C-alpha cells in the first residue's frame, strides 16, 4: 500500500487516487506468487472496490452526483483499470469478485450527459478504441470455472454495444488493435479466435460455468441482429460444423436443450432468412433434426421439432431433402401422430404438428428417380408460402 496517497483517515482522497492505488495493487496481485502478500493485496483491492462501488452505484440512502461518477469512470479509463481488473479477476478471492462485477458493469453502463445518451459511453469508447484486449481477457476468464458468473455479469453490460460484441466475433490470434479495427467482415474466421473458444468454454466447464458461458454466447448471437447475421452468413460452414458436433451433441442435457432451442430461434428469425434457406437445403441437417426428434428426453424432442418443421414448411426443398422425407413418409406419419400427444391441447404446437402431417401425407409414395424441378412445383401446396412465413413469425 502506498501511504503517500492517503490522508488521515487512511483512504485515498478522490477518484484519481483510488484508481491509481487500485492499479498498483492489481498489478502486484497479478505478478505475486506469495500467498501472504496475495491475501493482503486482495484486502486492499476489496476496500478500493467498495469505494468505487459507492461512487458509481451509490446506495439506497445516498445518490451520487453525476460529476463524481464521471470522474471515477474517467480515472478508471486513464489508469487502465478495465484491463487490469480483467487480468487479475481469477486471482481475486471468490467472495470479492461480485464487487468487481458491480464496479465494471456500472462503469460500462454510465453515461455522462444527453450527448452520451446518443453516443457511446466513455468506458465503451475506451475499450473499443484503446483497449479491445479488455473483452478478450474477460472472455478468457471462462477458463476458470469460479470466475464464470461474475464475468458473465460484466459481459452482459458490455455486449449491449455492437462495437464491443464485434471485438469478440472478429478476434483472431495475433491480431493487434489496428488490424482488429480494420478486420474484413467478409473474410471467414480461422476458427481459432475468441468467439470460437466459447464452444469449448460451454462444453468443458462445470454446470454453472457452462450456463454462464452459454448465456454470453447467446447474447453475442442475438443482441445485434445485423452484426450476427453478417457474421453467421460468412462463417456458416464452420459455425454449423462446431455447433452440431459440440453443442447439439453435448453430454449435458441443459447444453443440448439450450443449443437446439437457440438454433431454432436463429433459423426462425427473419433477419437470418438467407442463413435458414441454406440450412434447410442440406439433407444432413434434416437427418440431425430427425434423430433429435427421437430423443427419449421429451423437452429435447420438443425443441428439435421446431427445427424439423422448418424443413417441412420450406417451399423450395432440395432434391435430397425431399427424397429423405418421401423415403420416410410412412414412418414419419406414424411417428408424428403419436409425437408428444400430451401437448396436443396446446394450440400452436397442435396446429404446427397437424400441418407437418398434412404435408408429409401429401408426398408421393415412391422416391423420384432423378432430380426434377417440376416435381417440386407439383408438391408445393398453394398455402405453403403463407404458412412458412407464419411459422417463422
Coordinates of C-alpha atoms in Angstrom, one line a residue:
X1 CA 0.0 0.0 0.0
X2 CA 1.3 3.4 -1.0
X3 CA 1.0 5.6 2.1
X4 CA 1.6 8.9 0.3
X5 CA -1.8 8.5 -1.4
X6 CA -3.7 8.5 1.8
X7 CA -5.0 11.2 4.2
X8 CA -5.5 10.9 8.0
X9 CA -8.5 8.6 7.5
X10 CA -6.3 6.1 5.7
X11 CA -8.3 6.2 2.5
X12 CA -7.4 7.6 -1.0
X13 CA -8.5 11.2 -1.4
X14 CA -10.6 11.1 -4.6
X15 CA -11.3 9.0 -7.8
X16 CA -7.9 9.6 -9.3
X17 CA -6.1 8.5 -6.1
X18 CA -8.4 5.5 -5.7
X19 CA -7.9 4.3 -9.2
X20 CA -4.1 4.8 -9.1
X21 CA -3.8 2.8 -5.9
X22 CA -6.1 0.1 -7.2
X23 CA -4.0 -0.2 -10.3
X24 CA -0.8 -0.6 -8.3
X25 CA -2.5 -3.3 -6.1
X26 CA -3.9 -5.2 -9.1
X27 CA -0.6 -5.3 -10.9
X28 CA 1.2 -6.6 -7.8
X29 CA -1.5 -9.2 -7.3
X30 CA -1.1 -10.3 -10.9
X31 CA 2.6 -10.7 -10.5
X32 CA 2.9 -12.1 -7.0
X33 CA 3.4 -15.8 -6.1
X34 CA 3.5 -15.1 -2.4
X35 CA 0.2 -16.2 -0.8
X36 CA 0.5 -14.0 2.2
X37 CA 1.1 -10.9 0.0
X38 CA -1.8 -12.0 -2.3
X39 CA -4.2 -12.0 0.7
X40 CA -3.1 -8.6 1.8
X41 CA -3.4 -7.2 -1.7
X42 CA -6.8 -8.8 -2.0
X43 CA -7.9 -7.0 1.1
X44 CA -6.6 -3.6 -0.3
X45 CA -8.4 -4.2 -3.6
X46 CA -11.7 -5.0 -1.8
X47 CA -11.5 -1.7 0.1
X48 CA -10.8 0.2 -3.1
X49 CA -13.6 -1.6 -4.9
X50 CA -16.1 -0.7 -2.1
X51 CA -15.1 3.0 -2.6
X52 CA -15.5 2.8 -6.3
X53 CA -18.8 0.9 -6.0
X54 CA -20.2 3.6 -3.7
X55 CA -19.2 6.3 -6.1
X56 CA -20.5 4.5 -9.2
X57 CA -23.7 2.8 -7.9
X58 CA -24.4 4.7 -4.7
X59 CA -26.8 3.1 -2.2
X60 CA -30.4 3.3 -1.1
X61 CA -29.7 6.2 1.2
X62 CA -27.1 8.0 -1.0
X63 CA -27.4 9.2 -4.5
X64 CA -24.1 10.0 -6.1
X65 CA -23.7 13.3 -8.1
X66 CA -23.2 12.7 -11.8
X67 CA -19.9 14.6 -11.9
X68 CA -18.4 12.3 -9.2
X69 CA -19.4 9.2 -11.3
X70 CA -17.9 10.8 -14.4
X71 CA -14.6 11.5 -12.6
X72 CA -14.5 7.9 -11.4
X73 CA -15.1 6.4 -14.9
X74 CA -12.6 8.8 -16.4
X75 CA -10.0 7.8 -13.9
X76 CA -10.7 4.2 -14.4
X77 CA -10.0 4.6 -18.2
X78 CA -6.9 6.7 -17.6
X79 CA -5.4 4.1 -15.2
X80 CA -6.4 1.2 -17.5
X81 CA -8.4 -0.4 -14.7
X82 CA -10.8 -2.3 -17.0
X83 CA -7.9 -4.3 -18.4
X84 CA -6.1 -4.8 -15.1
X85 CA -9.3 -6.0 -13.4
X86 CA -9.9 -8.4 -16.2
X87 CA -6.4 -9.9 -16.0
X88 CA -6.5 -10.0 -12.2
X89 CA -10.0 -11.4 -11.8
X90 CA -9.0 -15.1 -11.4
X91 CA -6.6 -14.1 -8.6
X92 CA -9.2 -12.0 -6.7
X93 CA -10.9 -14.0 -4.0
X94 CA -14.2 -15.6 -4.9
X95 CA -16.4 -13.7 -2.5
X96 CA -15.0 -10.3 -3.7
X97 CA -15.5 -10.8 -7.4
X98 CA -19.1 -9.7 -7.1
X99 CA -17.9 -6.3 -6.1
X100 CA -15.6 -6.1 -9.2
X101 CA -18.6 -7.1 -11.3
X102 CA -20.7 -4.3 -9.9
X103 CA -17.9 -1.7 -10.4
X104 CA -17.1 -2.7 -14.0
X105 CA -20.8 -3.1 -15.1
X106 CA -21.7 0.2 -13.5
X107 CA -18.8 2.0 -15.2
X108 CA -19.6 0.5 -18.6
X109 CA -23.3 1.5 -18.2
X110 CA -22.6 5.1 -17.1
X111 CA -23.5 7.9 -19.5
X112 CA -22.4 11.4 -18.5
X113 CA -25.0 13.5 -20.3
X114 CA -27.5 13.7 -23.1
X115 CA -24.8 13.6 -25.7
X116 CA -23.5 10.3 -24.4
X117 CA -27.1 9.0 -24.5
X118 CA -26.8 9.3 -28.3
X119 CA -23.1 8.4 -28.5
X120 CA -21.1 5.6 -26.9
X121 CA -20.4 5.9 -23.1
X122 CA -16.9 6.9 -22.0
X123 CA -15.9 3.4 -20.9
X124 CA -17.2 1.8 -24.1
X125 CA -15.2 4.2 -26.2
X126 CA -12.1 3.5 -24.2
X127 CA -12.5 -0.3 -24.5
X128 CA -13.3 -0.2 -28.2
X129 CA -10.8 2.4 -29.4
X130 CA -7.9 1.8 -27.0
X131 CA -8.2 -1.5 -25.1
X132 CA -10.2 -4.2 -27.0
X133 CA -8.0 -6.6 -25.1
X134 CA -10.4 -6.0 -22.2
X135 CA -13.0 -8.1 -24.0
X136 CA -10.5 -10.8 -24.8
X137 CA -9.3 -11.0 -21.2
X138 CA -12.9 -11.0 -19.8
X139 CA -13.8 -13.9 -22.1
X140 CA -10.6 -15.8 -21.1
X141 CA -11.9 -15.8 -17.5
X142 CA -14.3 -18.5 -18.6
X143 CA -11.3 -20.8 -18.4
X144 CA -11.7 -20.5 -14.6
X145 CA -15.0 -22.0 -13.5
X146 CA -15.3 -19.9 -10.4
X147 CA -15.0 -16.7 -12.5
X148 CA -17.8 -17.5 -14.9
X149 CA -20.7 -16.0 -13.1
X150 CA -19.2 -12.5 -12.3
X151 CA -17.6 -12.2 -15.8
X152 CA -20.9 -13.1 -17.4
X153 CA -22.5 -10.3 -15.5
X154 CA -19.8 -7.8 -16.7
X155 CA -20.2 -9.0 -20.3
X156 CA -23.9 -8.7 -20.1
X157 CA -23.5 -4.9 -19.9
X158 CA -20.6 -4.8 -22.5
X159 CA -22.5 -6.9 -25.1
X160 CA -25.3 -4.4 -25.2
X161 CA -22.9 -2.4 -27.5
X162 CA -22.4 -3.8 -31.0
X163 CA -18.9 -2.4 -31.2
X164 CA -17.8 -4.5 -28.2
X165 CA -19.6 -7.5 -29.5
X166 CA -17.7 -7.2 -32.8
X167 CA -14.4 -7.5 -30.9
X168 CA -15.3 -11.0 -29.8
X169 CA -16.7 -12.0 -33.2
X170 CA -13.7 -10.8 -35.2
X171 CA -10.8 -11.6 -32.8
X172 CA -8.1 -13.7 -34.3
X173 CA -4.8 -14.9 -32.7
X174 CA -2.0 -12.3 -33.2
X175 CA -4.4 -9.6 -34.5
X176 CA -3.4 -6.2 -32.9
X177 CA -5.6 -3.2 -32.4
X178 CA -5.3 -1.6 -35.8
X179 CA -5.8 -5.0 -37.5
X180 CA -8.8 -5.7 -35.3
X181 CA -10.4 -2.4 -36.2
X182 CA -9.7 -3.0 -39.9
X183 CA -10.8 -6.6 -39.9
X184 CA -12.6 -7.6 -43.1
X185 CA -16.0 -8.9 -42.1
X186 CA -16.3 -10.7 -45.4
X187 CA -13.3 -12.9 -44.6
X188 CA -14.3 -16.2 -42.9
X189 CA -12.7 -16.8 -39.4
X190 CA -10.0 -19.3 -38.9
X191 CA -11.9 -20.9 -36.0
X192 CA -9.1 -20.0 -33.5
X193 CA -10.4 -16.7 -32.4
X194 CA -12.2 -15.7 -29.2
X195 CA -15.8 -16.4 -30.4
X196 CA -14.8 -20.0 -31.4
X197 CA -13.3 -20.6 -27.9
X198 CA -16.8 -20.1 -26.5
X199 CA -17.8 -23.6 -27.7
X200 CA -15.0 -25.1 -25.5
X201 CA -16.0 -23.0 -22.6
X202 CA -19.6 -24.2 -22.8
X203 CA -18.8 -27.8 -23.3
X204 CA -15.9 -28.4 -20.9
X205 CA -16.9 -26.3 -17.9
X206 CA -18.8 -27.1 -14.7
X207 CA -22.6 -26.7 -14.8
X208 CA -22.7 -23.1 -13.5
X209 CA -19.8 -22.0 -15.7
X210 CA -21.2 -23.7 -18.7
X211 CA -24.6 -22.0 -18.2
X212 CA -22.9 -18.6 -17.8
X213 CA -20.8 -19.1 -20.9
X214 CA -23.8 -20.2 -22.9
X215 CA -25.8 -17.1 -21.9
X216 CA -22.9 -15.0 -23.1
X217 CA -22.7 -17.0 -26.3
X218 CA -26.5 -16.4 -26.8
X219 CA -26.2 -12.7 -26.3
X220 CA -23.3 -12.5 -28.8
X221 CA -25.5 -14.1 -31.4
X222 CA -28.9 -12.4 -30.7
X223 CA -28.5 -8.9 -29.3
X224 CA -27.3 -7.3 -32.5
X225 CA -29.1 -9.0 -35.4
X226 CA -27.4 -7.2 -38.3
X227 CA -24.0 -7.9 -36.9
X228 CA -24.6 -11.6 -36.2
X229 CA -26.5 -12.0 -39.5
X230 CA -23.4 -11.0 -41.5
X231 CA -21.0 -13.0 -39.3
X232 CA -23.1 -16.2 -39.5
X233 CA -23.6 -15.9 -43.2
X234 CA -19.9 -15.6 -43.9
X235 CA -18.9 -18.3 -41.3
X236 CA -21.9 -20.6 -41.8
X237 CA -20.0 -23.9 -42.7
X238 CA -17.6 -23.6 -39.7
X239 CA -20.3 -22.4 -37.3
X240 CA -22.7 -25.2 -38.0
X241 CA -20.0 -27.8 -38.0
X242 CA -19.0 -26.9 -34.5
X243 CA -22.5 -26.1 -33.3
X244 CA -23.7 -29.5 -34.4
X245 CA -20.7 -31.6 -33.2
X246 CA -20.0 -29.8 -29.9
X247 CA -23.2 -28.2 -28.6
X248 CA -26.1 -30.2 -30.1
X249 CA -24.3 -33.5 -29.3
X250 CA -23.2 -32.4 -25.8
X251 CA -23.4 -34.9 -23.0
X252 CA -25.0 -32.2 -20.9
X253 CA -28.8 -32.2 -21.1
X254 CA -29.0 -28.5 -20.4
X255 CA -26.4 -27.5 -23.0
X256 CA -28.0 -29.8 -25.6
X257 CA -31.5 -28.5 -25.0
X258 CA -30.5 -24.8 -24.9
X259 CA -28.5 -25.3 -28.1
X260 CA -31.4 -26.8 -30.0
X261 CA -33.7 -24.0 -28.9
X262 CA -31.2 -21.3 -29.8
X263 CA -30.7 -22.7 -33.2
X264 CA -34.4 -22.8 -33.8
X265 CA -34.7 -19.2 -32.7
X266 CA -32.0 -18.1 -35.0
X267 CA -33.4 -20.0 -38.0
X268 CA -36.9 -18.7 -37.4
X269 CA -35.7 -15.1 -37.1
X270 CA -36.5 -13.2 -40.3
X271 CA -33.1 -11.4 -40.1
X272 CA -31.5 -14.8 -40.8
X273 CA -33.7 -15.8 -43.7
X274 CA -30.8 -16.4 -46.1
X275 CA -29.0 -18.5 -43.4
X276 CA -32.1 -20.5 -42.8
X277 CA -32.7 -21.0 -46.6
X278 CA -29.2 -22.5 -46.9
X279 CA -29.5 -24.6 -43.8
X280 CA -32.7 -26.4 -44.8
X281 CA -31.3 -27.3 -48.2
X282 CA -28.7 -29.6 -46.6
X283 CA -30.1 -33.1 -46.1
X284 CA -27.5 -33.8 -43.4
X285 CA -29.1 -31.1 -41.3
X286 CA -32.5 -32.8 -41.8
X287 CA -31.1 -36.1 -40.6
X288 CA -29.8 -34.5 -37.5
X289 CA -33.2 -32.9 -36.7
X290 CA -35.0 -36.2 -37.3
X291 CA -32.6 -38.1 -35.0
X292 CA -33.2 -35.5 -32.3
X293 CA -37.0 -35.9 -32.7
X294 CA -36.4 -39.5 -31.4
X295 CA -34.6 -38.4 -28.2
X296 CA -36.1 -40.0 -25.2
X297 CA -36.0 -36.7 -23.3
X298 CA -39.2 -35.1 -24.3
X299 CA -38.1 -31.5 -24.0
X300 CA -35.2 -32.1 -26.3
X301 CA -37.6 -33.8 -28.8
X302 CA -39.9 -30.8 -28.4
X303 CA -37.2 -28.3 -29.2
X304 CA -36.0 -30.4 -32.1
X305 CA -39.5 -30.3 -33.6
X306 CA -39.1 -26.5 -34.1
X307 CA -36.1 -27.2 -36.4
X308 CA -37.7 -30.1 -38.2
X309 CA -40.9 -28.1 -39.0
X310 CA -38.8 -25.6 -41.0
X311 CA -37.6 -28.4 -43.4
X312 CA -41.2 -29.5 -43.8
X313 CA -42.5 -25.9 -44.4
X314 CA -39.7 -25.0 -46.8
X315 CA -41.5 -24.1 -50.1
X316 CA -38.3 -24.8 -52.1
X317 CA -37.0 -28.1 -50.8
X318 CA -33.8 -29.5 -52.2
X319 CA -34.0 -32.8 -54.0
X320 CA -32.0 -34.7 -51.3
X321 CA -34.3 -33.3 -48.5
X322 CA -37.4 -34.2 -50.5
X323 CA -36.0 -37.7 -51.1
X324 CA -35.5 -38.3 -47.4
X325 CA -39.0 -37.1 -46.5
X326 CA -40.5 -39.4 -49.1
X327 CA -38.4 -42.4 -48.2
X328 CA -39.5 -42.0 -44.5
X329 CA -43.1 -40.9 -45.3
X330 CA -44.9 -43.8 -43.6
X331 CA -42.6 -43.9 -40.5
X332 CA -42.8 -40.1 -40.1
X333 CA -46.6 -40.2 -40.3
X334 CA -46.9 -42.9 -37.7
X335 CA -44.3 -41.2 -35.5
X336 CA -45.8 -37.7 -35.7
X337 CA -49.3 -38.9 -35.0
X338 CA -48.2 -40.0 -31.5
X339 CA -45.4 -37.4 -31.1
X340 CA -45.8 -35.6 -27.7
X341 CA -49.5 -36.3 -27.7
X342 CA -49.8 -34.7 -24.2
X343 CA -49.1 -31.3 -25.9
X344 CA -51.9 -31.7 -28.4
X345 CA -54.1 -29.4 -26.3
X346 CA -51.5 -26.6 -26.9
X347 CA -53.0 -24.6 -29.8
X348 CA -49.9 -23.5 -31.7
X349 CA -48.0 -26.8 -31.3
X350 CA -51.0 -28.9 -32.3
X351 CA -51.6 -26.6 -35.3
X352 CA -48.0 -26.9 -36.5
X353 CA -47.8 -30.7 -36.0
X354 CA -51.1 -31.1 -37.9
X355 CA -49.6 -29.0 -40.8
X356 CA -46.4 -31.1 -40.9
X357 CA -48.5 -34.3 -41.0
X358 CA -50.7 -32.9 -43.8
X359 CA -47.6 -32.0 -45.9
X360 CA -45.9 -35.4 -45.3
X361 CA -49.1 -37.3 -46.1
X362 CA -49.3 -35.4 -49.3
X363 CA -45.9 -36.6 -50.5
X364 CA -45.8 -39.3 -53.2
X365 CA -45.2 -42.9 -52.0
X366 CA -42.2 -43.5 -54.3
X367 CA -38.9 -41.6 -54.4
X368 CA -38.4 -39.9 -57.8
X369 CA -35.5 -41.5 -59.8
X370 CA -33.8 -38.2 -60.6
X371 CA -33.9 -34.5 -59.6
X372 CA -36.9 -32.9 -61.2
X373 CA -37.9 -29.3 -60.6
X374 CA -41.4 -29.9 -62.0
X375 CA -41.9 -32.4 -59.2
X376 CA -41.2 -29.9 -56.5
X377 CA -43.7 -27.5 -58.1
X378 CA -46.5 -30.1 -58.1
X379 CA -45.8 -31.0 -54.5
X380 CA -46.0 -27.4 -53.3
X381 CA -49.4 -26.6 -51.8
X382 CA -50.9 -23.1 -52.5
X383 CA -50.7 -22.2 -48.8
X384 CA -47.1 -23.2 -48.5
X385 CA -45.6 -19.7 -48.6
X386 CA -48.1 -18.2 -46.3
X387 CA -47.7 -21.0 -43.7
X388 CA -43.9 -20.9 -43.9
X389 CA -44.0 -17.1 -43.2
X390 CA -46.4 -17.5 -40.3
X391 CA -44.4 -20.3 -38.6
X392 CA -41.3 -18.1 -38.8
X393 CA -43.1 -15.1 -37.3

